[in-house]
Amino acid sequence: QVQLVESGGGSVQAGRSLRLSCTGSGFIYSDNCMGWFRQAPGKEREGVACISRDGDRTFYSDAVKARFTISRDNAKNTLYLQLDSLKPEDTALYYCAAAACPPATLRGFGIHDYDYWGRGTQVTVSS
Protein backbone atom coordinates (compact mmCIF):
# COMPACT_ATOMS: atom_id res chain seq x y z
CA GLN A 1 0.00 0.00 0.00
CA VAL A 2 1.46 3.31 -1.11
CA GLN A 3 1.50 6.03 1.50
CA LEU A 4 2.81 9.57 1.65
CA VAL A 5 2.52 11.26 5.02
CA GLU A 6 3.26 14.94 5.50
CA SER A 7 4.16 16.55 8.82
CA GLY A 8 5.67 19.73 10.22
CA GLY A 9 2.92 22.22 9.50
CA GLY A 10 1.76 24.75 12.06
CA SER A 11 0.81 28.34 12.83
CA VAL A 12 3.58 30.94 12.78
CA GLN A 13 4.00 34.67 12.44
CA ALA A 14 5.19 36.28 9.25
CA GLY A 15 8.94 36.14 8.81
CA ARG A 16 9.35 32.89 10.70
CA SER A 17 10.29 29.45 9.38
CA LEU A 18 8.87 25.94 9.20
CA ARG A 19 10.20 22.64 7.92
CA LEU A 20 7.81 20.22 6.31
CA SER A 21 8.53 16.52 5.90
CA CYS A 22 6.94 13.86 3.73
CA THR A 23 7.70 10.19 4.33
CA GLY A 24 6.86 7.59 1.71
CA SER A 25 6.25 3.85 1.93
CA GLY A 26 4.95 1.05 -0.26
CA PHE A 27 6.87 2.06 -3.38
CA ILE A 28 10.46 2.50 -4.56
CA TYR A 29 10.98 6.01 -3.26
CA SER A 30 14.33 6.58 -4.98
CA ASP A 31 12.78 5.90 -8.43
CA ASN A 32 10.36 8.78 -8.02
CA CYS A 33 10.46 12.48 -8.68
CA MET A 34 8.82 14.39 -5.84
CA GLY A 35 6.91 17.63 -5.60
CA TRP A 36 5.35 19.96 -3.06
CA PHE A 37 2.03 21.58 -3.82
CA ARG A 38 -0.27 23.83 -1.83
CA GLN A 39 -3.91 24.79 -1.86
CA ALA A 40 -5.40 27.80 -0.15
CA PRO A 41 -9.16 28.06 0.54
CA GLY A 42 -11.04 28.97 -2.61
CA LYS A 43 -7.98 28.57 -4.82
CA GLU A 44 -6.66 25.86 -7.10
CA ARG A 45 -3.84 23.57 -6.05
CA GLU A 46 -0.52 25.00 -7.21
CA GLY A 47 3.00 23.66 -7.51
CA VAL A 48 5.57 25.04 -5.11
CA ALA A 49 8.76 23.03 -5.63
CA CYS A 50 9.88 19.80 -7.25
CA ILE A 51 12.99 17.66 -7.17
CA SER A 52 14.55 14.91 -9.27
CA ARG A 53 14.84 11.37 -7.96
CA ASP A 54 18.48 11.84 -6.98
CA GLY A 55 18.01 15.36 -5.67
CA ASP A 56 20.39 16.88 -8.22
CA ARG A 57 17.76 19.04 -9.90
CA THR A 58 15.20 21.31 -8.31
CA PHE A 59 12.65 23.85 -9.52
CA TYR A 60 10.57 26.44 -7.68
CA SER A 61 7.55 28.56 -8.40
CA ASP A 62 8.19 32.28 -8.63
CA ALA A 63 6.08 32.81 -5.50
CA VAL A 64 8.50 30.89 -3.27
CA LYS A 65 11.84 31.11 -5.08
CA ALA A 66 14.67 32.15 -2.76
CA ARG A 67 12.50 31.56 0.34
CA PHE A 68 11.72 27.82 0.19
CA THR A 69 14.18 24.93 -0.23
CA ILE A 70 13.26 21.42 -1.31
CA SER A 71 15.49 18.46 -0.48
CA ARG A 72 15.25 14.71 -0.03
CA ASP A 73 16.94 11.88 1.86
CA ASN A 74 16.42 8.67 -0.11
CA ALA A 75 17.93 6.58 2.69
CA LYS A 76 15.04 7.74 4.88
CA ASN A 77 12.38 7.83 2.13
CA THR A 78 11.76 11.41 3.17
CA LEU A 79 11.18 14.66 1.31
CA TYR A 80 11.63 18.05 2.96
CA LEU A 81 10.52 21.61 2.35
CA GLN A 82 12.23 24.37 4.31
CA LEU A 83 9.97 27.42 4.44
CA ASP A 84 11.77 30.63 5.38
CA SER A 85 10.60 34.25 5.48
CA LEU A 86 7.01 33.10 5.55
CA LYS A 87 4.27 35.44 4.42
CA PRO A 88 0.52 35.40 5.12
CA GLU A 89 -0.07 34.47 1.48
CA ASP A 90 1.82 31.22 2.11
CA THR A 91 -1.11 30.04 4.22
CA ALA A 92 -2.38 26.80 2.67
CA LEU A 93 -2.65 23.05 2.95
CA TYR A 94 0.68 21.67 1.72
CA TYR A 95 0.79 18.34 -0.12
CA CYS A 96 3.63 16.16 -1.30
CA ALA A 97 3.36 14.03 -4.42
CA ALA A 98 5.41 11.33 -6.15
CA ALA A 99 5.81 10.20 -9.75
CA ALA A 100 8.08 7.60 -11.31
CA CYS A 101 10.61 9.30 -13.55
CA PRO A 102 14.01 8.81 -15.26
CA PRO A 103 17.19 10.09 -13.58
CA ALA A 104 18.01 13.80 -13.77
CA THR A 105 14.48 14.82 -14.73
CA LEU A 106 11.73 16.84 -13.08
CA ARG A 107 7.99 16.28 -13.20
CA GLY A 108 7.12 19.93 -12.92
CA PHE A 109 3.84 21.22 -11.54
CA GLY A 110 1.24 19.34 -13.52
CA ILE A 111 -1.15 17.80 -11.01
CA HIS A 112 -1.99 14.94 -13.34
CA ASP A 113 1.71 14.13 -13.80
CA TYR A 114 1.94 12.70 -10.27
CA ASP A 115 0.88 9.21 -9.24
CA TYR A 116 0.69 9.40 -5.47
CA TRP A 117 -0.42 12.13 -3.06
CA GLY A 118 -0.35 12.70 0.66
CA ARG A 119 -3.24 14.17 2.63
CA GLY A 120 -1.52 17.43 3.43
CA THR A 121 -0.26 19.44 6.37
CA GLN A 122 -1.65 22.88 7.23
CA VAL A 123 0.56 25.96 7.27
CA THR A 124 -0.95 29.15 8.66
CA VAL A 125 0.99 32.41 8.65
CA SER A 126 -0.31 35.41 10.55
CA SER A 127 0.75 39.02 10.01
mmCIF file of N, CA and C in Angstrom, residues 27-85:
data_model
loop_
_atom_site.group_PDB
_atom_site.id
_atom_site.type_symbol
_atom_site.label_atom_id
_atom_site.label_comp_id
_atom_site.label_asym_id
_atom_site.label_seq_id
_atom_site.Cartn_x
_atom_site.Cartn_y
_atom_site.Cartn_z
ATOM 1 N N PHE A 27 6.401 1.931 -2.004
ATOM 2 C CA PHE A 27 6.867 2.063 -3.379
ATOM 3 C C PHE A 27 8.368 2.365 -3.330
ATOM 4 N N ILE A 28 9.016 2.265 -4.504
ATOM 5 C CA ILE A 28 10.459 2.502 -4.565
ATOM 6 C C ILE A 28 10.697 4.010 -4.595
ATOM 7 N N TYR A 29 10.911 4.560 -3.430
ATOM 8 C CA TYR A 29 10.982 6.009 -3.264
ATOM 9 C C TYR A 29 12.047 6.637 -4.162
ATOM 10 N N SER A 30 13.207 5.989 -4.248
ATOM 11 C CA SER A 30 14.329 6.578 -4.982
ATOM 12 C C SER A 30 14.125 6.549 -6.497
ATOM 13 N N ASP A 31 13.096 5.905 -6.997
ATOM 14 C CA ASP A 31 12.781 5.899 -8.427
ATOM 15 C C ASP A 31 11.781 6.995 -8.797
ATOM 16 N N ASN A 32 11.419 7.798 -7.817
ATOM 17 C CA ASN A 32 10.362 8.778 -8.022
ATOM 18 C C ASN A 32 10.829 10.212 -7.900
ATOM 19 N N CYS A 33 10.382 11.040 -8.849
ATOM 20 C CA CYS A 33 10.461 12.481 -8.681
ATOM 21 C C CYS A 33 9.433 12.883 -7.629
ATOM 22 N N MET A 34 9.720 13.942 -6.909
ATOM 23 C CA MET A 34 8.821 14.389 -5.843
ATOM 24 C C MET A 34 8.478 15.859 -6.036
ATOM 25 N N GLY A 35 7.305 16.224 -5.521
ATOM 26 C CA GLY A 35 6.907 17.627 -5.599
ATOM 27 C C GLY A 35 6.140 18.052 -4.364
ATOM 28 N N TRP A 36 6.181 19.328 -4.094
ATOM 29 C CA TRP A 36 5.354 19.958 -3.063
ATOM 30 C C TRP A 36 4.345 20.860 -3.756
ATOM 31 N N PHE A 37 3.104 20.752 -3.329
ATOM 32 C CA PHE A 37 2.025 21.578 -3.824
ATOM 33 C C PHE A 37 1.325 22.215 -2.629
ATOM 34 N N ARG A 38 0.523 23.234 -2.897
ATOM 35 C CA ARG A 38 -0.272 23.825 -1.830
ATOM 36 C C ARG A 38 -1.619 24.273 -2.379
ATOM 37 N N GLN A 39 -2.579 24.345 -1.477
ATOM 38 C CA GLN A 39 -3.912 24.791 -1.862
ATOM 39 C C GLN A 39 -4.496 25.643 -0.755
ATOM 40 N N ALA A 40 -4.772 26.882 -1.090
ATOM 41 C CA ALA A 40 -5.404 27.800 -0.151
ATOM 42 C C ALA A 40 -6.910 27.738 -0.351
ATOM 43 N N PRO A 41 -7.693 28.103 0.662
ATOM 44 C CA PRO A 41 -9.157 28.062 0.540
ATOM 45 C C PRO A 41 -9.631 28.869 -0.651
ATOM 46 N N GLY A 42 -10.476 28.270 -1.459
ATOM 47 C CA GLY A 42 -11.041 28.967 -2.607
ATOM 48 C C GLY A 42 -10.126 29.083 -3.804
ATOM 49 N N LYS A 43 -8.935 28.488 -3.713
ATOM 50 C CA LYS A 43 -7.976 28.572 -4.816
ATOM 51 C C LYS A 43 -7.625 27.178 -5.320
ATOM 52 N N GLU A 44 -7.089 27.130 -6.537
ATOM 53 C CA GLU A 44 -6.657 25.861 -7.100
ATOM 54 C C GLU A 44 -5.344 25.415 -6.475
ATOM 55 N N ARG A 45 -5.108 24.110 -6.525
ATOM 56 C CA ARG A 45 -3.837 23.573 -6.051
ATOM 57 C C ARG A 45 -2.729 24.046 -6.988
ATOM 58 N N GLU A 46 -1.624 24.491 -6.400
ATOM 59 C CA GLU A 46 -0.522 24.997 -7.207
ATOM 60 C C GLU A 46 0.791 24.350 -6.809
ATOM 61 N N GLY A 47 1.686 24.205 -7.779
ATOM 62 C CA GLY A 47 2.998 23.656 -7.509
ATOM 63 C C GLY A 47 3.881 24.670 -6.811
ATOM 64 N N VAL A 48 4.680 24.189 -5.889
ATOM 65 C CA VAL A 48 5.574 25.043 -5.111
ATOM 66 C C VAL A 48 7.030 24.732 -5.438
ATOM 67 N N ALA A 49 7.380 23.447 -5.381
ATOM 68 C CA ALA A 49 8.760 23.032 -5.635
ATOM 69 C C ALA A 49 8.766 21.577 -6.064
ATOM 70 N N CYS A 50 9.746 21.197 -6.856
ATOM 71 C CA CYS A 50 9.876 19.798 -7.248
ATOM 72 C C CYS A 50 11.352 19.429 -7.312
ATOM 73 N N ILE A 51 11.617 18.128 -7.251
ATOM 74 C CA ILE A 51 12.989 17.655 -7.169
ATOM 75 C C ILE A 51 13.123 16.350 -7.926
ATOM 76 N N SER A 52 14.291 16.146 -8.531
ATOM 77 C CA SER A 52 14.552 14.907 -9.266
ATOM 78 C C SER A 52 14.747 13.745 -8.302
ATOM 79 N N ARG A 53 14.783 12.539 -8.823
ATOM 80 C CA ARG A 53 14.836 11.365 -7.962
ATOM 81 C C ARG A 53 16.129 11.284 -7.166
ATOM 82 N N ASP A 54 17.219 11.854 -7.698
ATOM 83 C CA ASP A 54 18.481 11.842 -6.976
ATOM 84 C C ASP A 54 18.751 13.143 -6.238
ATOM 85 N N GLY A 55 17.863 14.088 -6.362
ATOM 86 C CA GLY A 55 18.014 15.359 -5.673
ATOM 87 C C GLY A 55 18.954 16.331 -6.354
ATOM 88 N N ASP A 56 19.410 16.014 -7.572
ATOM 89 C CA ASP A 56 20.391 16.878 -8.215
ATOM 90 C C ASP A 56 19.768 18.006 -9.018
ATOM 91 N N ARG A 57 18.445 17.966 -9.185
ATOM 92 C CA ARG A 57 17.757 19.038 -9.896
ATOM 93 C C ARG A 57 16.549 19.462 -9.091
ATOM 94 N N THR A 58 16.351 20.766 -9.010
ATOM 95 C CA THR A 58 15.200 21.313 -8.308
ATOM 96 C C THR A 58 14.598 22.446 -9.132
ATOM 97 N N PHE A 59 13.337 22.744 -8.836
ATOM 98 C CA PHE A 59 12.647 23.848 -9.517
ATOM 99 C C PHE A 59 11.624 24.416 -8.555
ATOM 100 N N TYR A 60 11.472 25.751 -8.601
ATOM 101 C CA TYR A 60 10.575 26.445 -7.679
ATOM 102 C C TYR A 60 9.616 27.360 -8.438
ATOM 103 N N SER A 61 8.450 27.557 -7.847
ATOM 104 C CA SER A 61 7.552 28.557 -8.397
ATOM 105 C C SER A 61 8.111 29.943 -8.088
ATOM 106 N N ASP A 62 7.716 30.918 -8.860
ATOM 107 C CA ASP A 62 8.187 32.283 -8.633
ATOM 108 C C ASP A 62 7.756 32.795 -7.260
ATOM 109 N N ALA A 63 6.617 32.311 -6.770
ATOM 110 C CA ALA A 63 6.076 32.807 -5.498
ATOM 111 C C ALA A 63 6.952 32.438 -4.308
ATOM 112 N N VAL A 64 7.733 31.364 -4.429
ATOM 113 C CA VAL A 64 8.505 30.887 -3.269
ATOM 114 C C VAL A 64 10.008 30.867 -3.518
ATOM 115 N N LYS A 65 10.418 31.160 -4.735
ATOM 116 C CA LYS A 65 11.840 31.112 -5.085
ATOM 117 C C LYS A 65 12.642 31.982 -4.125
ATOM 118 N N ALA A 66 13.747 31.479 -3.667
ATOM 119 C CA ALA A 66 14.671 32.154 -2.755
ATOM 120 C C ALA A 66 14.178 32.175 -1.306
ATOM 121 N N ARG A 67 12.982 31.642 -1.050
ATOM 122 C CA ARG A 67 12.497 31.559 0.338
ATOM 123 C C ARG A 67 12.316 30.112 0.785
ATOM 124 N N PHE A 68 11.952 29.226 -0.138
ATOM 125 C CA PHE A 68 11.725 27.819 0.191
ATOM 126 C C PHE A 68 12.841 26.969 -0.407
ATOM 127 N N THR A 69 13.159 25.851 0.269
ATOM 128 C CA THR A 69 14.181 24.934 -0.234
ATOM 129 C C THR A 69 13.660 23.506 -0.147
ATOM 130 N N ILE A 70 13.674 22.817 -1.269
ATOM 131 C CA ILE A 70 13.258 21.420 -1.315
ATOM 132 C C ILE A 70 14.493 20.534 -1.266
ATOM 133 N N SER A 71 14.394 19.426 -0.547
ATOM 134 C CA SER A 71 15.489 18.463 -0.485
ATOM 135 C C SER A 71 14.901 17.084 -0.187
ATOM 136 N N ARG A 72 15.725 16.062 -0.298
ATOM 137 C CA ARG A 72 15.255 14.712 -0.029
ATOM 138 C C ARG A 72 16.385 13.869 0.537
ATOM 139 N N ASP A 73 16.009 12.860 1.317
ATOM 140 C CA ASP A 73 16.941 11.884 1.859
ATOM 141 C C ASP A 73 16.397 10.516 1.456
ATOM 142 N N ASN A 74 16.949 9.947 0.402
ATOM 143 C CA ASN A 74 16.416 8.674 -0.105
ATOM 144 C C ASN A 74 16.659 7.530 0.865
ATOM 145 N N ALA A 75 17.679 7.629 1.696
ATOM 146 C CA ALA A 75 17.929 6.582 2.689
ATOM 147 C C ALA A 75 16.808 6.532 3.723
ATOM 148 N N LYS A 76 16.133 7.659 3.913
ATOM 149 C CA LYS A 76 15.038 7.735 4.882
ATOM 150 C C LYS A 76 13.671 7.817 4.207
ATOM 151 N N ASN A 77 13.651 7.715 2.880
ATOM 152 C CA ASN A 77 12.382 7.834 2.132
ATOM 153 C C ASN A 77 11.633 9.109 2.511
ATOM 154 N N THR A 78 12.372 10.184 2.663
ATOM 155 C CA THR A 78 11.761 11.410 3.168
ATOM 156 C C THR A 78 12.107 12.612 2.295
ATOM 157 N N LEU A 79 11.086 13.407 2.052
ATOM 158 C CA LEU A 79 11.178 14.656 1.311
ATOM 159 C C LEU A 79 11.003 15.803 2.307
ATOM 160 N N TYR A 80 11.711 16.898 2.065
ATOM 161 C CA TYR A 80 11.628 18.051 2.962
ATOM 162 C C TYR A 80 11.289 19.311 2.177
ATOM 163 N N LEU A 81 10.696 20.262 2.891
ATOM 164 C CA LEU A 81 10.521 21.608 2.350
ATOM 165 C C LEU A 81 10.789 22.587 3.484
ATOM 166 N N GLN A 82 11.884 23.318 3.357
ATOM 167 C CA GLN A 82 12.228 24.368 4.313
ATOM 168 C C GLN A 82 11.547 25.654 3.876
ATOM 169 N N LEU A 83 10.718 26.198 4.740
ATOM 170 C CA LEU A 83 9.973 27.419 4.440
ATOM 171 C C LEU A 83 10.545 28.547 5.290
ATOM 172 N N ASP A 84 11.206 29.484 4.692
ATOM 173 C CA ASP A 84 11.772 30.634 5.378
ATOM 174 C C ASP A 84 11.059 31.914 4.957
ATOM 175 N N SER A 85 11.198 32.939 5.777
ATOM 176 C CA SER A 85 10.601 34.249 5.477
ATOM 177 C C SER A 85 9.140 34.099 5.073
#
